[in-house]
GROMACS .gro file of C-alpha atoms in nm:
model
  281
    1MET     CA    1  10.376   0.201   8.215
    2GLY     CA    2  10.280   0.108   8.536
    3MET     CA    3   9.994   0.266   8.675
    4ARG     CA    4   9.970   0.590   8.554
    5ARG     CA    5   9.715   0.836   8.418
    6ILE     CA    6   9.670   0.846   8.091
    7ASP     CA    7   9.505   1.117   7.880
    8GLY     CA    8   9.090   0.981   7.808
    9SER     CA    9   9.096   1.058   7.462
   10CYS     CA   10   9.517   0.945   7.348
   11PHE     CA   11   9.317   0.591   7.516
   12PHE     CA   12   9.016   0.556   7.371
   13ALA     CA   13   9.209   0.679   6.996
   14ALA     CA   14   9.458   0.396   7.035
   15VAL     CA   15   9.150   0.139   7.118
   16PHE     CA   16   8.979   0.254   6.844
   17PHE     CA   17   9.295   0.241   6.585
   18VAL     CA   18   9.408  -0.138   6.721
   19LEU     CA   19   8.985  -0.275   6.738
   20SER     CA   20   9.008  -0.131   6.344
   21GLY     CA   21   9.293  -0.293   6.289
   22ILE     CA   22   9.196  -0.590   6.396
   23PHE     CA   23   8.897  -0.645   6.202
   24ARG     CA   24   9.084  -0.504   5.869
   25THR     CA   25   9.294  -0.784   5.920
   26ILE     CA   26   9.004  -1.045   5.956
   27LEU     CA   27   8.853  -0.926   5.587
   28PHE     CA   28   9.172  -0.835   5.425
   29GLY     CA   29   9.255  -1.286   5.496
   30ARG     CA   30   8.866  -1.330   5.447
   31ARG     CA   31   8.878  -1.146   5.153
   32HIS     CA   32   9.310  -1.329   5.055
   33GLY     CA   33   9.188  -1.649   5.084
   34SER     CA   34   8.846  -1.667   4.860
   35HIS     CA   35   9.056  -1.532   4.590
   36SER     CA   36   9.275  -1.764   4.442
   37GLU     CA   37   9.397  -1.761   4.118
   38SER     CA   38   9.128  -1.981   3.947
   39ASN     CA   39   8.907  -1.673   4.122
   40PHE     CA   40   9.103  -1.447   3.979
   41SER     CA   41   9.069  -1.523   3.641
   42LEU     CA   42   8.733  -1.618   3.634
   43MET     CA   43   8.640  -1.149   3.717
   44LYS     CA   44   8.908  -1.120   3.521
   45ALA     CA   45   8.748  -1.285   3.190
   46MET     CA   46   8.404  -1.122   3.395
   47ASP     CA   47   8.184  -1.499   3.396
   48GLY     CA   48   7.863  -1.440   3.454
   49ASP     CA   49   7.836  -1.638   3.670
   50TYR     CA   50   8.065  -1.618   3.898
   51LEU     CA   51   8.010  -1.266   3.930
   52ARG     CA   52   7.636  -1.261   3.994
   53THR     CA   53   7.761  -1.612   4.353
   54GLN     CA   54   7.939  -1.355   4.405
   55TRP     CA   55   7.745  -1.055   4.437
   56THR     CA   56   7.420  -1.261   4.616
   57ASP     CA   57   7.646  -1.474   4.837
   58ILE     CA   58   7.766  -1.203   5.081
   59ASP     CA   59   7.816  -1.247   5.477
   60GLY     CA   60   7.602  -1.050   5.653
   61LEU     CA   61   7.842  -1.007   5.997
   62LEU     CA   62   8.148  -0.927   5.672
   63HIS     CA   63   7.908  -0.710   5.563
   64SER     CA   64   7.832  -0.534   5.911
   65LEU     CA   65   8.271  -0.614   6.051
   66ARG     CA   66   8.345  -0.365   5.747
   67ILE     CA   67   7.993  -0.129   5.872
   68VAL     CA   68   8.212  -0.079   6.238
   69GLN     CA   69   8.596  -0.076   6.078
   70SER     CA   70   8.540   0.194   5.921
   71ILE     CA   71   8.354   0.394   6.183
   72MET     CA   72   8.563   0.291   6.384
   73HIS     CA   73   8.900   0.431   6.221
   74ILE     CA   74   8.704   0.733   6.109
   75LEU     CA   75   8.641   0.838   6.535
   76ALA     CA   76   8.999   0.687   6.603
   77TRP     CA   77   9.104   1.014   6.285
   78VAL     CA   78   8.919   1.292   6.466
   79ILE     CA   79   8.976   1.218   6.858
   80THR     CA   80   9.364   1.248   6.730
   81ALA     CA   81   9.315   1.487   6.530
   82THR     CA   82   9.217   1.677   6.873
   83VAL     CA   83   9.528   1.548   7.045
   84LEU     CA   84   9.693   1.686   6.859
   85PHE     CA   85   9.621   2.077   6.846
   86ARG     CA   86   9.670   2.037   7.178
   87ALA     CA   87  10.045   1.919   7.178
   88ALA     CA   88  10.039   2.142   6.905
   89TRP     CA   89   9.959   2.431   7.087
   90LEU     CA   90  10.129   2.250   7.394
   91GLN     CA   91  10.487   2.273   7.221
   92SER     CA   92  10.433   2.612   7.100
   93SER     CA   93  10.505   2.781   7.463
   94ARG     CA   94  10.033   2.742   7.446
   95GLY     CA   95  10.139   3.018   7.146
   96THR     CA   96  10.380   3.190   7.199
   97SER     CA   97  10.662   3.010   7.009
   98SER     CA   98  10.695   2.844   6.573
   99MET     CA   99  10.420   2.912   6.549
  100GLY     CA  100  10.409   2.782   6.165
  101LEU     CA  101  10.593   2.506   6.256
  102HIS     CA  102  10.256   2.392   6.494
  103CYS     CA  103  10.028   2.480   6.308
  104SER     CA  104  10.160   2.281   5.992
  105ILE     CA  105  10.182   1.991   6.277
  106ALA     CA  106   9.741   2.027   6.365
  107PHE     CA  107   9.631   2.178   5.981
  108LEU     CA  108   9.810   1.781   5.840
  109GLY     CA  109   9.636   1.582   6.199
  110SER     CA  110   9.282   1.803   6.113
  111THR     CA  111   9.351   1.705   5.732
  112VAL     CA  112   9.391   1.316   5.830
  113ALA     CA  113   9.088   1.323   5.982
  114ILE     CA  114   8.890   1.568   5.778
  115VAL     CA  115   8.987   1.283   5.447
  116GLU     CA  116   8.929   0.959   5.670
  117LEU     CA  117   8.566   1.113   5.757
  118LEU     CA  118   8.527   1.105   5.353
  119VAL     CA  119   8.681   0.849   5.192
  120HIS     CA  120   8.537   0.558   5.435
  121MET     CA  121   8.186   0.791   5.405
  122LEU     CA  122   8.194   0.746   5.013
  123MET     CA  123   8.319   0.361   5.004
  124LEU     CA  124   8.058   0.322   5.249
  125GLY     CA  125   7.737   0.524   5.051
  126SER     CA  126   7.933   0.320   4.717
  127MET     CA  127   7.883  -0.024   4.862
  128MET     CA  128   7.553  -0.028   5.001
  129ALA     CA  129   7.475   0.110   4.728
  130LEU     CA  130   7.572  -0.179   4.433
  131GLN     CA  131   7.416  -0.451   4.734
  132TRP     CA  132   7.107  -0.303   4.737
  133MET     CA  133   7.140  -0.335   4.334
  134ALA     CA  134   7.273  -0.694   4.359
  135SER     CA  135   7.009  -0.799   4.573
  136ASP     CA  136   6.690  -0.548   4.487
  137PHE     CA  137   6.734  -0.501   4.123
  138THR     CA  138   6.718  -0.694   3.789
  139MET     CA  139   7.047  -0.825   3.655
  140GLU     CA  140   6.925  -1.002   3.373
  141ASN     CA  141   6.794  -1.025   3.042
  142TRP     CA  142   6.858  -0.646   2.965
  143TYR     CA  143   6.754  -0.667   2.599
  144GLU     CA  144   6.759  -0.976   2.444
  145ILE     CA  145   7.043  -1.149   2.227
  146ASP     CA  146   7.102  -1.370   1.907
  147GLY     CA  147   7.202  -1.687   1.968
  148LEU     CA  148   7.025  -1.711   2.299
  149GLY     CA  149   6.792  -1.949   2.407
  150SER     CA  150   6.514  -1.948   2.571
  151ASP     CA  151   6.654  -2.072   2.955
  152GLN     CA  152   6.958  -1.833   2.913
  153GLN     CA  153   7.035  -1.511   3.066
  154ASP     CA  154   7.278  -1.246   2.963
  155LEU     CA  155   7.349  -1.230   3.319
  156ILE     CA  156   7.571  -0.879   3.195
  157GLY     CA  157   7.357  -0.677   3.517
  158TRP     CA  158   7.606  -0.820   3.682
  159LYS     CA  159   7.946  -0.736   3.502
  160VAL     CA  160   7.792  -0.368   3.429
  161LEU     CA  161   7.782  -0.413   3.889
  162GLU     CA  162   8.177  -0.491   3.858
  163VAL     CA  163   8.295  -0.321   3.596
  164VAL     CA  164   8.101  -0.022   3.888
  165SER     CA  165   8.229  -0.203   4.178
  166ILE     CA  166   8.624  -0.179   4.056
  167SER     CA  167   8.579   0.210   3.900
  168ALA     CA  168   8.430   0.328   4.237
  169HIS     CA  169   8.699   0.066   4.390
  170GLY     CA  170   9.064   0.259   4.170
  171MET     CA  171   8.880   0.631   4.292
  172LEU     CA  172   8.982   0.570   4.644
  173LEU     CA  173   9.346   0.328   4.540
  174TRP     CA  174   9.599   0.597   4.693
  175VAL     CA  175   9.333   0.675   5.039
  176ASP     CA  176   9.568   0.501   5.256
  177THR     CA  177   9.925   0.673   5.050
  178ILE     CA  178   9.788   1.006   5.124
  179GLU     CA  179   9.721   0.891   5.460
  180TYR     CA  180  10.055   0.789   5.581
  181PHE     CA  181  10.229   1.042   5.356
  182LEU     CA  182  10.070   1.273   5.578
  183LEU     CA  183  10.110   1.019   5.901
  184ALA     CA  184  10.545   1.050   5.756
  185THR     CA  185  10.457   1.449   5.761
  186LEU     CA  186  10.377   1.497   6.041
  187LEU     CA  187  10.535   1.287   6.253
  188ILE     CA  188  10.911   1.399   6.156
  189LEU     CA  189  10.758   1.782   6.309
  190LEU     CA  190  10.686   1.639   6.528
  191PHE     CA  191  11.052   1.560   6.604
  192ILE     CA  192  11.174   1.825   6.440
  193SER     CA  193  10.967   2.028   6.712
  194THR     CA  194  11.086   1.833   7.048
  195LYS     CA  195  11.487   1.833   6.902
  196GLY     CA  196  11.454   2.184   6.797
  197GLN     CA  197  11.343   2.351   7.090
  198ALA     CA  198  11.251   2.288   7.520
  199SER     CA  199  10.997   1.970   7.463
  200PRO     CA  200  10.780   1.971   7.696
  201LEU     CA  201  10.710   1.638   7.547
  202SER     CA  202  10.942   1.342   7.528
  203THR     CA  203  11.318   1.347   7.338
  204SER     CA  204  11.204   0.989   7.326
  205TRP     CA  205  10.930   0.964   7.245
  206SER     CA  206  10.971   1.202   6.929
  207CYS     CA  207  11.262   0.973   6.846
  208PHE     CA  208  11.031   0.684   6.861
  209GLY     CA  209  10.785   0.872   6.638
  210LEU     CA  210  11.020   0.982   6.377
  211PHE     CA  211  11.076   0.514   6.386
  212ILE     CA  212  10.723   0.550   6.253
  213ALA     CA  213  10.757   0.778   6.037
  214ILE     CA  214  11.011   0.596   5.862
  215LEU     CA  215  10.824   0.214   5.816
  216CYS     CA  216  10.520   0.505   5.637
  217ILE     CA  217  10.725   0.671   5.427
  218LEU     CA  218  10.818   0.245   5.334
  219ASP     CA  219  10.438   0.251   5.327
  220VAL     CA  220  10.390   0.424   5.050
  221ALA     CA  221  10.763   0.328   4.906
  222SER     CA  222  10.463  -0.030   4.865
  223GLU     CA  223  10.209   0.120   4.771
  224VAL     CA  224  10.377   0.262   4.400
  225LEU     CA  225  10.510  -0.111   4.425
  226ARG     CA  226  10.263  -0.289   4.374
  227PHE     CA  227  10.185  -0.241   3.990
  228THR     CA  228  10.538  -0.302   3.919
  229ASN     CA  229  10.475  -0.708   4.150
  230TRP     CA  230  10.023  -0.630   4.321
  231ARG     CA  231  10.097  -0.961   4.499
  232LEU     CA  232  10.392  -0.960   4.699
  233PHE     CA  233  10.383  -0.580   4.749
  234SER     CA  234  10.007  -0.586   4.848
  235GLN     CA  235  10.136  -0.784   5.100
  236VAL     CA  236  10.412  -0.598   5.190
  237CYS     CA  237  10.149  -0.273   5.246
  238PHE     CA  238   9.915  -0.475   5.441
  239TRP     CA  239  10.161  -0.582   5.703
  240ILE     CA  240  10.331  -0.264   5.749
  241SER     CA  241  10.026  -0.062   5.773
  242THR     CA  242   9.885  -0.343   6.031
  243ALA     CA  243  10.231  -0.274   6.183
  244ASN     CA  244  10.109   0.069   6.233
  245ARG     CA  245   9.819   0.094   6.289
  246CYS     CA  246   9.784  -0.212   6.551
  247ILE     CA  247  10.103  -0.189   6.768
  248LEU     CA  248  10.345   0.124   6.726
  249PHE     CA  249  10.125   0.467   6.640
  250PRO     CA  250   9.880   0.287   6.980
  251ASN     CA  251  10.160   0.272   7.154
  252TRP     CA  252  10.266   0.612   7.045
  253LEU     CA  253  10.002   0.811   7.115
  254MET     CA  254   9.941   0.554   7.506
  255TRP     CA  255  10.292   0.714   7.552
  256LEU     CA  256  10.149   1.065   7.419
  257GLY     CA  257   9.853   1.048   7.693
  258VAL     CA  258  10.111   0.908   7.967
  259GLN     CA  259  10.267   1.297   7.860
  260LEU     CA  260   9.962   1.536   7.856
  261ALA     CA  261   9.816   1.384   8.179
  262VAL     CA  262  10.042   1.559   8.350
  263ALA     CA  263  10.067   1.835   8.130
  264PRO     CA  264   9.875   2.069   8.273
  265THR     CA  265   9.994   2.063   8.604
  266ALA     CA  266  10.319   2.096   8.513
  267MET     CA  267  10.201   2.417   8.327
  268LYS     CA  268  10.052   2.598   8.644
  269GLN     CA  269  10.342   2.500   8.780
  270GLU     CA  270  10.541   2.694   8.595
  271ILE     CA  271  10.305   2.969   8.548
  272ASP     CA  272  10.327   3.016   8.936
  273ILE     CA  273  10.710   3.012   8.891
  274ALA     CA  274  10.697   3.291   8.745
  275ASP     CA  275  10.453   3.488   8.872
  276MET     CA  276  10.638   3.442   9.210
  277GLU     CA  277  10.968   3.554   8.994
  278ASP     CA  278  10.783   3.923   8.847
  279ASP     CA  279  10.623   3.914   9.332
  280PRO     CA  280  10.878   4.199   9.375
  281GLN     CA  281  10.829   4.023   9.714
   0.00000   0.00000   0.00000
């Protein structure tokens, strides 16, 4: 891109997506590095000592990193939604061409931003509440159990906490699927928009967006296939989404930013030419 100007909103959205993707990769690596087959078996067996260790030995740095990652991802999508409104307005020739198509683009962008905002806020709130209970609430010896020695603990509280945590995360299981399905639809609509009319935005840029849309569809398919082989397709989902978040979609935004930076000047020149043609002199 050289020294060409880039729209500020596109630049910051791309930076937030890259940082969010990098932090997500770090968190994914740490989580899967600590979840060996033996540890997973202990979790499924609801081993009280193992669960207590998991909840009490939380890395404060990783906890903070998870919060920062969520905030950056939210900011990235909120800024991207405003960029998509502008791109849709530009493509519609300032509200005079294919309004249904371009309103759909703007609506899908805002929908993804709202979904990401709500989901990440719910996830953070749930996580912080569970960790507060783990640190401040009594999790052992809730009631007497026959046969339990005086120096033994029932550890039922830790088991309940783990069940609640798994259930809370289960409600958010399909969030990434929804995000990438909506993003794929949005990119396909932008491709149709640039191909179907004289467009101020580059057709090469929209073709690049179509390629990202295909990867998003593959990501959605992998999300569904996780239930046939969880370990394999979770890895496939993660690496496809990481490529999109850290490399492809930020570059798509930067490319769009270059075009939006020169769009006001181009539109002003078109208006001046139209005014000169309408001038009887």
